[in-house]
mmCIF file of C-alpha atoms in Angstrom:
data_model
loop_
_atom_site.group_PDB
_atom_site.id
_atom_site.type_symbol
_atom_site.label_atom_id
_atom_site.label_comp_id
_atom_site.label_asym_id
_atom_site.label_seq_id
_atom_site.Cartn_x
_atom_site.Cartn_y
_atom_site.Cartn_z
ATOM 1 C CA UNK A 1 67.352 22.847 -8.358
ATOM 2 C CA UNK A 2 68.594 21.730 -11.750
ATOM 3 C CA UNK A 3 65.838 20.909 -14.228
ATOM 4 C CA UNK A 4 65.824 17.295 -15.312
ATOM 5 C CA UNK A 5 65.764 16.156 -18.925
ATOM 6 C CA UNK A 6 62.360 14.515 -19.072
ATOM 7 C CA UNK A 7 62.639 13.831 -22.786
ATOM 8 C CA UNK A 8 65.287 11.213 -22.015
ATOM 9 C CA UNK A 9 63.014 9.536 -19.497
ATOM 10 C CA UNK A 10 59.821 9.341 -21.495
ATOM 11 C CA UNK A 11 61.116 8.213 -24.857
ATOM 12 C CA UNK A 12 60.506 4.607 -23.873
ATOM 13 C CA UNK A 13 56.874 5.419 -23.080
ATOM 14 C CA UNK A 14 56.095 6.324 -26.674
ATOM 15 C CA UNK A 15 58.105 3.640 -28.441
ATOM 16 C CA UNK A 16 58.655 0.046 -27.390
ATOM 17 C CA UNK A 17 62.138 -1.371 -27.228
ATOM 18 C CA UNK A 18 63.749 -2.384 -30.517
ATOM 19 C CA UNK A 19 62.837 -5.914 -31.418
ATOM 20 C CA UNK A 20 59.894 -6.020 -29.002
ATOM 21 C CA UNK A 21 57.399 -6.268 -31.850
ATOM 22 C CA UNK A 22 57.834 -9.279 -34.093
ATOM 23 C CA UNK A 23 56.649 -9.635 -37.653
ATOM 24 C CA UNK A 24 53.983 -12.063 -36.490
ATOM 25 C CA UNK A 25 51.807 -9.230 -35.194
ATOM 26 C CA UNK A 26 49.116 -7.960 -37.593
ATOM 27 C CA UNK A 27 50.442 -4.415 -37.665
ATOM 28 C CA UNK A 28 54.063 -5.415 -38.136
ATOM 29 C CA UNK A 29 53.108 -7.589 -41.082
ATOM 30 C CA UNK A 30 51.262 -4.716 -42.765
ATOM 31 C CA UNK A 31 53.903 -2.017 -42.342
ATOM 32 C CA UNK A 32 57.127 -1.616 -44.226
ATOM 33 C CA UNK A 33 60.437 -1.082 -42.377
ATOM 34 C CA UNK A 34 60.772 2.455 -43.712
ATOM 35 C CA UNK A 35 57.375 3.411 -42.371
ATOM 36 C CA UNK A 36 58.102 1.892 -38.947
ATOM 37 C CA UNK A 37 61.304 3.919 -38.700
ATOM 38 C CA UNK A 38 59.435 7.068 -39.601
ATOM 39 C CA UNK A 39 56.717 6.392 -37.051
ATOM 40 C CA UNK A 40 59.319 5.823 -34.372
ATOM 41 C CA UNK A 41 60.739 9.283 -34.968
ATOM 42 C CA UNK A 42 57.276 10.775 -35.163
ATOM 43 C CA UNK A 43 56.103 9.372 -31.861
ATOM 44 C CA UNK A 44 59.135 10.690 -30.024
ATOM 45 C CA UNK A 45 59.037 14.122 -31.626
ATOM 46 C CA UNK A 46 57.327 17.077 -29.982
ATOM 47 C CA UNK A 47 57.136 19.128 -33.174
ATOM 48 C CA UNK A 48 53.774 20.019 -34.634
ATOM 49 C CA UNK A 49 54.757 18.999 -38.195
ATOM 50 C CA UNK A 50 56.578 15.659 -38.129
ATOM 51 C CA UNK A 51 58.382 14.111 -41.059
ATOM 52 C CA UNK A 52 56.223 12.625 -43.788
ATOM 53 C CA UNK A 53 56.816 9.039 -44.917
ATOM 54 C CA UNK A 54 57.371 8.151 -48.526
ATOM 55 C CA UNK A 55 54.295 7.601 -50.656
ATOM 56 C CA UNK A 56 55.039 3.985 -51.439
ATOM 57 C CA UNK A 57 55.176 3.206 -47.742
ATOM 58 C CA UNK A 58 51.410 3.302 -47.266
ATOM 59 C CA UNK A 59 49.730 4.077 -50.607
ATOM 60 C CA UNK A 60 50.430 3.544 -54.256
ATOM 61 C CA UNK A 61 51.302 7.158 -55.104
ATOM 62 C CA UNK A 62 48.447 7.857 -57.519
ATOM 63 C CA UNK A 63 47.478 10.886 -55.468
ATOM 64 C CA UNK A 64 50.411 13.276 -55.192
ATOM 65 C CA UNK A 65 49.041 15.147 -52.170
ATOM 66 C CA UNK A 66 50.950 14.737 -48.939
ATOM 67 C CA UNK A 67 47.962 13.245 -47.085
ATOM 68 C CA UNK A 68 45.676 11.248 -49.400
ATOM 69 C CA UNK A 69 42.030 10.836 -48.335
ATOM 70 C CA UNK A 70 40.808 7.598 -46.840
ATOM 71 C CA UNK A 71 39.022 6.349 -49.950
ATOM 72 C CA UNK A 72 42.274 6.527 -51.946
ATOM 73 C CA UNK A 73 44.227 4.330 -49.531
ATOM 74 C CA UNK A 74 44.809 0.700 -50.553
ATOM 75 C CA UNK A 75 43.153 -2.128 -48.602
ATOM 76 C CA UNK A 76 46.370 -3.000 -46.781
ATOM 77 C CA UNK A 77 46.424 0.483 -45.203
ATOM 78 C CA UNK A 78 42.790 0.343 -44.048
ATOM 79 C CA UNK A 79 43.060 -3.194 -42.667
ATOM 80 C CA UNK A 80 45.288 -2.095 -39.803
ATOM 81 C CA UNK A 81 43.896 -2.591 -36.273
ATOM 82 C CA UNK A 82 44.065 1.180 -35.643
ATOM 83 C CA UNK A 83 44.538 4.293 -37.824
ATOM 84 C CA UNK A 84 48.100 5.131 -38.906
ATOM 85 C CA UNK A 85 49.622 8.020 -36.939
ATOM 86 C CA UNK A 86 49.865 10.109 -40.135
ATOM 87 C CA UNK A 87 46.081 10.426 -40.324
ATOM 88 C CA UNK A 88 45.996 12.215 -36.963
ATOM 89 C CA UNK A 89 46.900 15.461 -38.736
ATOM 90 C CA UNK A 90 43.787 15.111 -40.908
ATOM 91 C CA UNK A 91 41.295 14.490 -38.111
ATOM 92 C CA UNK A 92 39.078 17.466 -37.252
ATOM 93 C CA UNK A 93 37.765 15.617 -34.178
ATOM 94 C CA UNK A 94 41.276 15.169 -32.838
ATOM 95 C CA UNK A 95 42.179 18.815 -33.421
ATOM 96 C CA UNK A 96 38.959 19.890 -31.690
ATOM 97 C CA UNK A 97 39.718 17.671 -28.693
ATOM 98 C CA UNK A 98 43.231 19.111 -28.511
ATOM 99 C CA UNK A 99 41.773 22.619 -28.462
ATOM 100 C CA UNK A 100 39.012 21.825 -25.943
ATOM 101 C CA UNK A 101 41.515 20.472 -23.461
ATOM 102 C CA UNK A 102 43.828 23.461 -24.035
ATOM 103 C CA UNK A 103 46.753 21.105 -24.421
ATOM 104 C CA UNK A 104 50.211 22.621 -24.964
ATOM 105 C CA UNK A 105 51.531 22.811 -28.491
ATOM 106 C CA UNK A 106 54.287 20.387 -27.514
ATOM 107 C CA UNK A 107 51.708 17.590 -27.314
ATOM 108 C CA UNK A 108 51.362 16.460 -30.965
ATOM 109 C CA UNK A 109 48.151 15.180 -32.453
ATOM 110 C CA UNK A 110 49.795 11.828 -33.110
ATOM 111 C CA UNK A 111 50.314 11.207 -29.392
ATOM 112 C CA UNK A 112 46.795 12.379 -28.564
ATOM 113 C CA UNK A 113 45.461 10.014 -31.219
ATOM 114 C CA UNK A 114 47.469 7.194 -29.659
ATOM 115 C CA UNK A 115 45.832 7.932 -26.293
ATOM 116 C CA UNK A 116 42.490 7.045 -27.919
ATOM 117 C CA UNK A 117 43.561 3.535 -28.973
ATOM 118 C CA UNK A 118 42.811 0.938 -26.304
ATOM 119 C CA UNK A 119 44.801 -2.275 -25.964
ATOM 120 C CA UNK A 120 41.681 -4.272 -26.870
ATOM 121 C CA UNK A 121 41.655 -2.548 -30.279
ATOM 122 C CA UNK A 122 45.371 -2.824 -31.045
ATOM 123 C CA UNK A 123 47.575 -5.134 -28.989
ATOM 124 C CA UNK A 124 50.793 -3.636 -30.340
ATOM 125 C CA UNK A 125 52.364 -1.555 -27.522
ATOM 126 C CA UNK A 126 53.903 0.776 -30.118
ATOM 127 C CA UNK A 127 50.473 2.064 -31.121
ATOM 128 C CA UNK A 128 48.095 1.625 -28.152
ATOM 129 C CA UNK A 129 47.824 3.714 -24.994
ATOM 130 C CA UNK A 130 48.982 1.121 -22.443
ATOM 131 C CA UNK A 131 52.343 2.734 -21.656
ATOM 132 C CA UNK A 132 50.925 6.246 -21.454
ATOM 133 C CA UNK A 133 48.001 5.058 -19.323
ATOM 134 C CA UNK A 134 50.322 3.435 -16.785
ATOM 135 C CA UNK A 135 52.226 6.706 -16.333
ATOM 136 C CA UNK A 136 48.987 8.684 -16.093
ATOM 137 C CA UNK A 137 47.527 6.176 -13.635
ATOM 138 C CA UNK A 138 50.540 6.616 -11.353
ATOM 139 C CA UNK A 139 50.505 10.418 -11.567
ATOM 140 C CA UNK A 140 46.770 10.757 -10.971
ATOM 141 C CA UNK A 141 46.732 8.462 -7.945
ATOM 142 C CA UNK A 142 49.809 10.136 -6.458
ATOM 143 C CA UNK A 143 48.499 13.703 -6.727
ATOM 144 C CA UNK A 144 44.985 12.760 -5.599
ATOM 145 C CA UNK A 145 46.381 10.790 -2.639
ATOM 146 C CA UNK A 146 48.706 13.510 -1.396
ATOM 147 C CA UNK A 147 45.998 16.159 -1.801
ATOM 148 C CA UNK A 148 43.466 14.151 0.218
ATOM 149 C CA UNK A 149 45.947 13.330 2.993
ATOM 150 C CA UNK A 150 47.092 16.945 3.354
ATOM 151 C CA UNK A 151 43.645 18.500 2.901
ATOM 152 C CA UNK A 152 41.825 16.052 5.224
ATOM 153 C CA UNK A 153 44.490 14.588 7.563
ATOM 154 C CA UNK A 154 41.971 12.866 9.842
ATOM 155 C CA UNK A 155 40.130 10.787 7.252
ATOM 156 C CA UNK A 156 39.778 7.113 8.197
ATOM 157 C CA UNK A 157 41.521 4.763 5.792
ATOM 158 C CA UNK A 158 38.284 3.255 4.531
ATOM 159 C CA UNK A 159 36.904 6.700 3.716
ATOM 160 C CA UNK A 160 40.244 7.687 2.173
ATOM 161 C CA UNK A 161 40.073 4.699 -0.178
ATOM 162 C CA UNK A 162 36.502 5.599 -1.107
ATOM 163 C CA UNK A 163 37.502 9.212 -1.750
ATOM 164 C CA UNK A 164 40.440 8.064 -3.887
ATOM 165 C CA UNK A 165 38.079 5.978 -5.969
ATOM 166 C CA UNK A 166 35.606 8.846 -6.150
ATOM 167 C CA UNK A 167 38.238 11.103 -7.682
ATOM 168 C CA UNK A 168 40.492 8.710 -9.625
ATOM 169 C CA UNK A 169 38.524 5.481 -9.964
ATOM 170 C CA UNK A 170 37.379 4.030 -13.302
ATOM 171 C CA UNK A 171 33.864 5.411 -12.995
ATOM 172 C CA UNK A 172 35.096 8.917 -12.147
ATOM 173 C CA UNK A 173 37.629 8.983 -14.981
ATOM 174 C CA UNK A 174 34.973 7.633 -17.333
ATOM 175 C CA UNK A 175 32.828 10.673 -16.574
ATOM 176 C CA UNK A 176 35.860 12.932 -16.982
ATOM 177 C CA UNK A 177 36.587 11.559 -20.452
ATOM 178 C CA UNK A 178 32.908 11.855 -21.364
ATOM 179 C CA UNK A 179 32.903 15.488 -20.258
ATOM 180 C CA UNK A 180 35.758 16.126 -22.677
ATOM 181 C CA UNK A 181 33.487 15.168 -25.549
ATOM 182 C CA UNK A 182 35.325 11.938 -26.385
ATOM 183 C CA UNK A 183 33.206 9.705 -28.607
ATOM 184 C CA UNK A 184 33.839 6.048 -29.326
ATOM 185 C CA UNK A 185 33.788 4.158 -32.602
ATOM 186 C CA UNK A 186 31.394 1.287 -33.186
ATOM 187 C CA UNK A 187 34.351 -0.994 -33.933
ATOM 188 C CA UNK A 188 38.095 -0.380 -34.125
ATOM 189 C CA UNK A 189 39.983 -0.422 -37.404
ATOM 190 C CA UNK A 190 42.393 1.420 -39.640
ATOM 191 C CA UNK A 191 39.580 3.264 -41.407
ATOM 192 C CA UNK A 192 38.215 4.839 -38.193
ATOM 193 C CA UNK A 193 38.659 8.547 -37.556
ATOM 194 C CA UNK A 194 41.673 8.975 -35.240
ATOM 195 C CA UNK A 195 39.614 11.354 -33.102
ATOM 196 C CA UNK A 196 37.323 8.534 -31.906
ATOM 197 C CA UNK A 197 38.029 6.283 -28.948
ATOM 198 C CA UNK A 198 38.649 2.758 -30.198
ATOM 199 C CA UNK A 199 38.126 -0.355 -28.095
ATOM 200 C CA UNK A 200 36.660 -3.778 -28.621
ATOM 201 C CA UNK A 201 33.569 -4.931 -26.747
ATOM 202 C CA UNK A 202 34.269 -8.544 -27.640
ATOM 203 C CA UNK A 203 37.473 -8.831 -25.658
ATOM 204 C CA UNK A 204 38.973 -6.914 -22.734
ATOM 205 C CA UNK A 205 42.327 -5.291 -23.294
ATOM 206 C CA UNK A 206 45.358 -5.967 -21.175
ATOM 207 C CA UNK A 207 44.666 -3.950 -18.021
ATOM 208 C CA UNK A 208 47.080 -1.282 -16.880
ATOM 209 C CA UNK A 209 49.492 -2.781 -14.378
ATOM 210 C CA UNK A 210 48.532 -1.503 -10.951
ATOM 211 C CA UNK A 211 50.404 -1.542 -7.686
ATOM 212 C CA UNK A 212 49.486 -4.180 -5.185
ATOM 213 C CA UNK A 213 50.205 -7.724 -4.067
ATOM 214 C CA UNK A 214 48.148 -10.824 -4.588
ATOM 215 C CA UNK A 215 47.088 -12.414 -1.338
ATOM 216 C CA UNK A 216 47.913 -15.967 -0.385
ATOM 217 C CA UNK A 217 44.372 -16.314 0.991
ATOM 218 C CA UNK A 218 42.795 -14.923 -2.212
ATOM 219 C CA UNK A 219 40.602 -17.998 -2.801
ATOM 220 C CA UNK A 220 39.397 -17.932 0.776
ATOM 221 C CA UNK A 221 38.388 -14.277 0.548
ATOM 222 C CA UNK A 222 36.337 -14.952 -2.590
ATOM 223 C CA UNK A 223 34.833 -18.344 -1.788
ATOM 224 C CA UNK A 224 34.482 -18.364 1.986
ATOM 225 C CA UNK A 225 33.918 -14.627 2.532
ATOM 226 C CA UNK A 226 36.751 -14.221 4.997
ATOM 227 C CA UNK A 227 37.168 -10.902 6.730
ATOM 228 C CA UNK A 228 38.837 -8.263 4.546
ATOM 229 C CA UNK A 229 40.436 -6.047 7.195
ATOM 230 C CA UNK A 230 41.489 -2.452 6.652
ATOM 231 C CA UNK A 231 45.009 -3.102 7.962
ATOM 232 C CA UNK A 232 45.646 -5.797 5.368
ATOM 233 C CA UNK A 233 44.211 -3.546 2.664
ATOM 234 C CA UNK A 234 46.970 -1.036 3.416
ATOM 235 C CA UNK A 235 49.687 -3.673 2.970
ATOM 236 C CA UNK A 236 48.155 -5.603 0.082
ATOM 237 C CA UNK A 237 45.572 -4.782 -2.622
ATOM 238 C CA UNK A 238 45.589 -1.948 -5.148
ATOM 239 C CA UNK A 239 45.497 1.827 -4.820
ATOM 240 C CA UNK A 240 41.790 1.785 -3.925
ATOM 241 C CA UNK A 241 42.004 -0.990 -1.339
ATOM 242 C CA UNK A 242 40.477 -3.600 -3.645
ATOM 243 C CA UNK A 243 41.746 -7.144 -4.098
ATOM 244 C CA UNK A 244 44.083 -7.667 -7.035
ATOM 245 C CA UNK A 245 42.488 -10.163 -9.405
ATOM 246 C CA UNK A 246 44.160 -13.447 -10.175
ATOM 247 C CA UNK A 247 44.966 -14.608 -13.694
ATOM 248 C CA UNK A 248 42.273 -17.289 -13.477
ATOM 249 C CA UNK A 249 39.615 -14.705 -12.745
ATOM 250 C CA UNK A 250 40.848 -12.522 -15.588
ATOM 251 C CA UNK A 251 40.531 -15.479 -17.972
ATOM 252 C CA UNK A 252 36.991 -16.085 -16.779
ATOM 253 C CA UNK A 253 36.133 -12.448 -17.447
ATOM 254 C CA UNK A 254 37.546 -12.726 -20.972
ATOM 255 C CA UNK A 255 35.459 -15.846 -21.574
ATOM 256 C CA UNK A 256 32.314 -14.017 -20.453
ATOM 257 C CA UNK A 257 32.767 -11.351 -23.119
ATOM 258 C CA UNK A 258 31.578 -13.658 -25.925
ATOM 259 C CA UNK A 259 28.499 -14.991 -24.106
ATOM 260 C CA UNK A 260 27.365 -11.783 -22.400
ATOM 261 C CA UNK A 261 27.824 -9.246 -25.156
ATOM 262 C CA UNK A 262 25.605 -6.199 -24.752
ATOM 263 C CA UNK A 263 24.967 -6.463 -21.010
ATOM 264 C CA UNK A 264 26.470 -4.869 -17.934
ATOM 265 C CA UNK A 265 29.823 -6.540 -18.475
ATOM 266 C CA UNK A 266 30.370 -4.911 -21.857
ATOM 267 C CA UNK A 267 29.399 -1.570 -20.370
ATOM 268 C CA UNK A 268 32.135 -2.165 -17.825
ATOM 269 C CA UNK A 269 34.585 -2.666 -20.696
ATOM 270 C CA UNK A 270 33.531 0.659 -22.190
ATOM 271 C CA UNK A 271 33.937 2.374 -18.822
ATOM 272 C CA UNK A 272 37.426 0.927 -18.420
ATOM 273 C CA UNK A 273 38.380 2.055 -21.947
ATOM 274 C CA UNK A 274 37.285 5.637 -21.240
ATOM 275 C CA UNK A 275 39.170 5.631 -17.929
ATOM 276 C CA UNK A 276 42.307 4.326 -19.646
ATOM 277 C CA UNK A 277 41.973 7.078 -22.240
ATOM 278 C CA UNK A 278 41.843 9.765 -19.525
ATOM 279 C CA UNK A 279 44.938 8.302 -17.868
ATOM 280 C CA UNK A 280 46.753 8.146 -21.215
ATOM 281 C CA UNK A 281 46.083 11.833 -21.871
ATOM 282 C CA UNK A 282 47.732 12.701 -18.549
ATOM 283 C CA UNK A 283 50.647 10.440 -19.422
ATOM 284 C CA UNK A 284 51.018 12.133 -22.810
ATOM 285 C CA UNK A 285 51.129 15.564 -21.186
ATOM 286 C CA UNK A 286 53.807 14.390 -18.775
ATOM 287 C CA UNK A 287 55.851 12.791 -21.565
ATOM 288 C CA UNK A 288 55.922 15.914 -23.734
ATOM 289 C CA UNK A 289 55.651 18.875 -21.340
ATOM 290 C CA UNK A 290 56.833 17.633 -17.952
ATOM 291 C CA UNK A 291 55.670 17.322 -14.376
ATOM 292 C CA UNK A 292 54.216 20.765 -13.708
ATOM 293 C CA UNK A 293 51.930 20.711 -16.753
ATOM 294 C CA UNK A 294 50.637 17.256 -15.832
ATOM 295 C CA UNK A 295 49.996 18.338 -12.250
ATOM 296 C CA UNK A 296 48.107 21.457 -13.384
ATOM 297 C CA UNK A 297 46.008 19.328 -15.753
ATOM 298 C CA UNK A 298 45.123 16.877 -12.962
ATOM 299 C CA UNK A 299 44.161 19.722 -10.671
ATOM 300 C CA UNK A 300 41.992 21.377 -13.320
ATOM 301 C CA UNK A 301 40.154 18.284 -14.565
ATOM 302 C CA UNK A 302 40.123 15.806 -11.666
ATOM 303 C CA UNK A 303 40.663 17.517 -8.322
ATOM 304 C CA UNK A 304 38.308 20.336 -9.290
ATOM 305 C CA UNK A 305 35.345 17.944 -9.333
ATOM 306 C CA UNK A 306 32.935 18.076 -6.403
ATOM 307 C CA UNK A 307 32.809 15.096 -4.069
ATOM 308 C CA UNK A 308 30.798 15.224 -0.846
ATOM 309 C CA UNK A 309 33.040 13.347 1.564
ATOM 310 C CA UNK A 310 30.447 13.474 4.331
ATOM 311 C CA UNK A 311 28.334 10.947 2.410
ATOM 312 C CA UNK A 312 31.139 8.379 2.462
ATOM 313 C CA UNK A 313 30.975 7.772 6.220
ATOM 314 C CA UNK A 314 29.177 4.864 7.835
ATOM 315 C CA UNK A 315 29.013 4.417 11.596
ATOM 316 C CA UNK A 316 27.712 1.286 13.288
ATOM 317 C CA UNK A 317 27.885 2.633 16.866
ATOM 318 C CA UNK A 318 28.381 6.408 16.646
ATOM 319 C CA UNK A 319 27.749 7.161 20.319
ATOM 320 C CA UNK A 320 30.303 4.577 21.457
ATOM 321 C CA UNK A 321 32.887 5.814 18.957
ATOM 322 C CA UNK A 322 32.351 9.401 20.077
ATOM 323 C CA UNK A 323 32.891 8.386 23.689
ATOM 324 C CA UNK A 324 36.186 6.700 22.743
ATOM 325 C CA UNK A 325 37.260 9.806 20.854
ATOM 326 C CA UNK A 326 36.577 12.091 23.793
ATOM 327 C CA UNK A 327 38.434 9.734 26.134
ATOM 328 C CA UNK A 328 41.463 9.633 23.824
ATOM 329 C CA UNK A 329 41.608 13.404 23.415
ATOM 330 C CA UNK A 330 41.056 14.055 27.156
ATOM 331 C CA UNK A 331 37.714 15.739 26.538
ATOM 332 C CA UNK A 332 34.882 15.543 29.001
ATOM 333 C CA UNK A 333 32.520 12.626 28.340
ATOM 334 C CA UNK A 334 29.860 13.503 25.718
ATOM 335 C CA UNK A 335 26.352 14.196 26.986
ATOM 336 C CA UNK A 336 23.184 14.335 24.852
ATOM 337 C CA UNK A 337 20.739 17.132 25.646
ATOM 338 C CA UNK A 338 17.337 17.906 24.211
ATOM 339 C CA UNK A 339 17.473 21.396 22.748
ATOM 340 C CA UNK A 340 13.932 21.715 21.415
ATOM 341 C CA UNK A 341 10.975 19.639 20.348
ATOM 342 C CA UNK A 342 7.635 19.985 18.650
ATOM 343 C CA UNK A 343 4.627 17.707 18.152
ATOM 344 C CA UNK A 344 5.611 15.060 20.713
ATOM 345 C CA UNK A 345 2.097 13.624 20.758
ATOM 346 C CA UNK A 346 1.447 14.100 17.031
ATOM 347 C CA UNK A 347 2.137 11.850 14.032
ATOM 348 C CA UNK A 348 5.216 13.830 12.999
ATOM 349 C CA UNK A 349 7.233 14.820 16.066
ATOM 350 C CA UNK A 350 10.599 16.565 15.704
ATOM 351 C CA UNK A 351 13.303 16.440 18.340
ATOM 352 C CA UNK A 352 16.494 18.504 18.201
ATOM 353 C CA UNK A 353 19.306 16.938 20.218
ATOM 354 C CA UNK A 354 22.782 18.308 20.836
ATOM 355 C CA UNK A 355 25.929 16.492 21.950
ATOM 356 C CA UNK A 356 27.983 18.439 24.507
ATOM 357 C CA UNK A 357 31.420 17.900 25.986
ATOM 358 C CA UNK A 358 31.407 20.164 29.003
ATOM 359 C CA UNK A 359 30.332 23.576 27.674
ATOM 360 C CA UNK A 360 31.360 22.807 24.061
ATOM 361 C CA UNK A 361 28.711 21.583 21.638
ATOM 362 C CA UNK A 362 30.168 18.876 19.403
ATOM 363 C CA UNK A 363 27.174 18.168 17.175
ATOM 364 C CA UNK A 364 23.477 18.706 16.641
ATOM 365 C CA UNK A 365 20.738 16.898 14.701
ATOM 366 C CA UNK A 366 16.967 16.658 14.352
ATOM 367 C CA UNK A 367 14.935 13.472 13.957
ATOM 368 C CA UNK A 368 11.529 11.955 14.627
ATOM 369 C CA UNK A 369 12.670 10.125 17.779
ATOM 370 C CA UNK A 370 14.999 10.921 20.639
ATOM 371 C CA UNK A 371 17.220 7.888 20.002
ATOM 372 C CA UNK A 372 17.547 8.643 16.301
ATOM 373 C CA UNK A 373 18.292 12.310 16.974
ATOM 374 C CA UNK A 374 21.019 11.388 19.461
ATOM 375 C CA UNK A 375 22.654 8.985 17.002
ATOM 376 C CA UNK A 376 22.554 11.571 14.204
ATOM 377 C CA UNK A 377 24.044 14.208 16.490
ATOM 378 C CA UNK A 378 26.883 11.824 17.384
ATOM 379 C CA UNK A 379 27.465 11.155 13.660
ATOM 380 C CA UNK A 380 27.635 14.871 12.917
ATOM 381 C CA UNK A 381 30.117 15.332 15.739
ATOM 382 C CA UNK A 382 32.334 12.547 14.386
ATOM 383 C CA UNK A 383 32.129 13.937 10.841
ATOM 384 C CA UNK A 384 33.143 17.394 12.038
ATOM 385 C CA UNK A 385 36.199 15.798 13.637
ATOM 386 C CA UNK A 386 37.217 13.592 10.721
ATOM 387 C CA UNK A 387 36.598 16.273 8.064
ATOM 388 C CA UNK A 388 38.900 18.800 9.681
ATOM 389 C CA UNK A 389 40.946 20.668 7.086
ATOM 390 C CA UNK A 390 43.829 23.127 7.578
ATOM 391 C CA UNK A 391 42.629 25.153 4.591
ATOM 392 C CA UNK A 392 41.586 25.055 0.978
ATOM 393 C CA UNK A 393 44.980 25.970 -0.476
ATOM 394 C CA UNK A 394 47.019 23.500 1.521
ATOM 395 C CA UNK A 395 50.534 22.711 0.347
ATOM 396 C CA UNK A 396 51.416 19.199 -0.762
ATOM 397 C CA UNK A 397 54.828 17.490 -0.924
ATOM 398 C CA UNK A 398 54.999 17.716 -4.734
ATOM 399 C CA UNK A 399 55.068 21.524 -4.442
ATOM 400 C CA UNK A 400 58.662 21.233 -3.288
ATOM 401 C CA UNK A 401 59.697 19.867 -6.704
ATOM 402 C CA UNK A 402 59.367 23.333 -8.226
ATOM 403 C CA UNK A 403 62.543 25.326 -8.668
ATOM 404 C CA UNK A 404 61.180 28.404 -6.870
ATOM 405 C CA UNK A 405 59.477 26.509 -4.031
ATOM 406 C CA UNK A 406 59.230 28.146 -0.625
ATOM 407 C CA UNK A 407 60.593 26.381 2.482
ATOM 408 C CA UNK A 408 58.470 23.444 3.463
ATOM 409 C CA UNK A 409 56.101 23.663 6.408
ATOM 410 C CA UNK A 410 55.443 20.204 7.859
ATOM 411 C CA UNK A 411 51.959 18.954 7.138
ATOM 412 C CA UNK A 412 49.621 18.105 9.987
ATOM 413 C CA UNK A 413 49.514 14.374 10.731
ATOM 414 C CA UNK A 414 46.698 13.069 12.919
ATOM 415 C CA UNK A 415 47.150 10.337 15.491
ATOM 416 C CA UNK A 416 44.674 8.108 13.620
ATOM 417 C CA UNK A 417 41.072 7.057 13.524
ATOM 418 C CA UNK A 418 39.041 5.672 16.409
ATOM 419 C CA UNK A 419 38.875 1.873 16.434
ATOM 420 C CA UNK A 420 36.167 0.433 18.629
ATOM 421 C CA UNK A 421 36.803 -2.805 20.477
#
């Protein structure tokens, strides 16, 4: 397979289209045309030592060193909404983060510094992480989704959505970014160290565009609590099966930021900023080093995390669902049998009940009552069915994109979950 030229694809991710940024924006008004041209080349370059702008582009030239310290910069350079990309080469925090993540040398510090600038701190798409975060969001959800579907082909859709959110949701990616040692600045600005995550707690940034369709019955779902079925969640909604917010609700959330500063809502903004940063790092790796490096990074930092899928299940009528499963698979009807007991007449009795289909034991559980033990045994039997896995090192469709890929073996596809009526 011929290798594709990814550098031609991802150039638009690092630099907005010409003319997209007008002089009315704060950053455009503070930067000279020569400096903007230099930054455009710098953001697209994969070299470790990019070209250096002229001195009169961002400081008065009194210091003849190539990178003047912060205190020697004029006020117009420190009044920018985010640090200039040139200062990324001076940041010890940024270099340490680059080393901790073992990023390839092709990923420059300038791009990594851009991944730490949220849209709420700098609304200029040439300098924030919105474009990179969208690419990383797509890659993370794709690789996590294909891994879950091939590793656990019998997962119900509701559990699959919960597992997707457990691996790639905002809360999970927030913890991932925290584990990297990413620290945030108290307030964004041009004088902040480029190695700090910058976001504003007074206003939410423009959220990364997600896949999904807004429902025609959106108001009814919110106001009247209409049923939110799993089938409609597959067709509509976002990658985690959640309703896509309307513009009116987004405006209400922005209005709440001024009146509810310091409470749970602002903590949600911080969590979203950390998650966007983690997605932007993945997007930066893909933009500079390609698909395989991004996939290896996702596997090492996201899919390697432990998530107990057995705790995501919830059964309303486990015995009835197990009976339907046995009938569909042509098994003998399940029968509950008491295996052992102790202390029946005491305050703390224990009953061990097993569920059998013919001579095969499907599940076993212990509880303080016979009814509870039978229900738990039925739950364990259903979990053992739904959590079937063909192996730990299962192949996924993206493995076939490698040049030296082996012939594809079709993945196991289950008939579907049990739906009680």
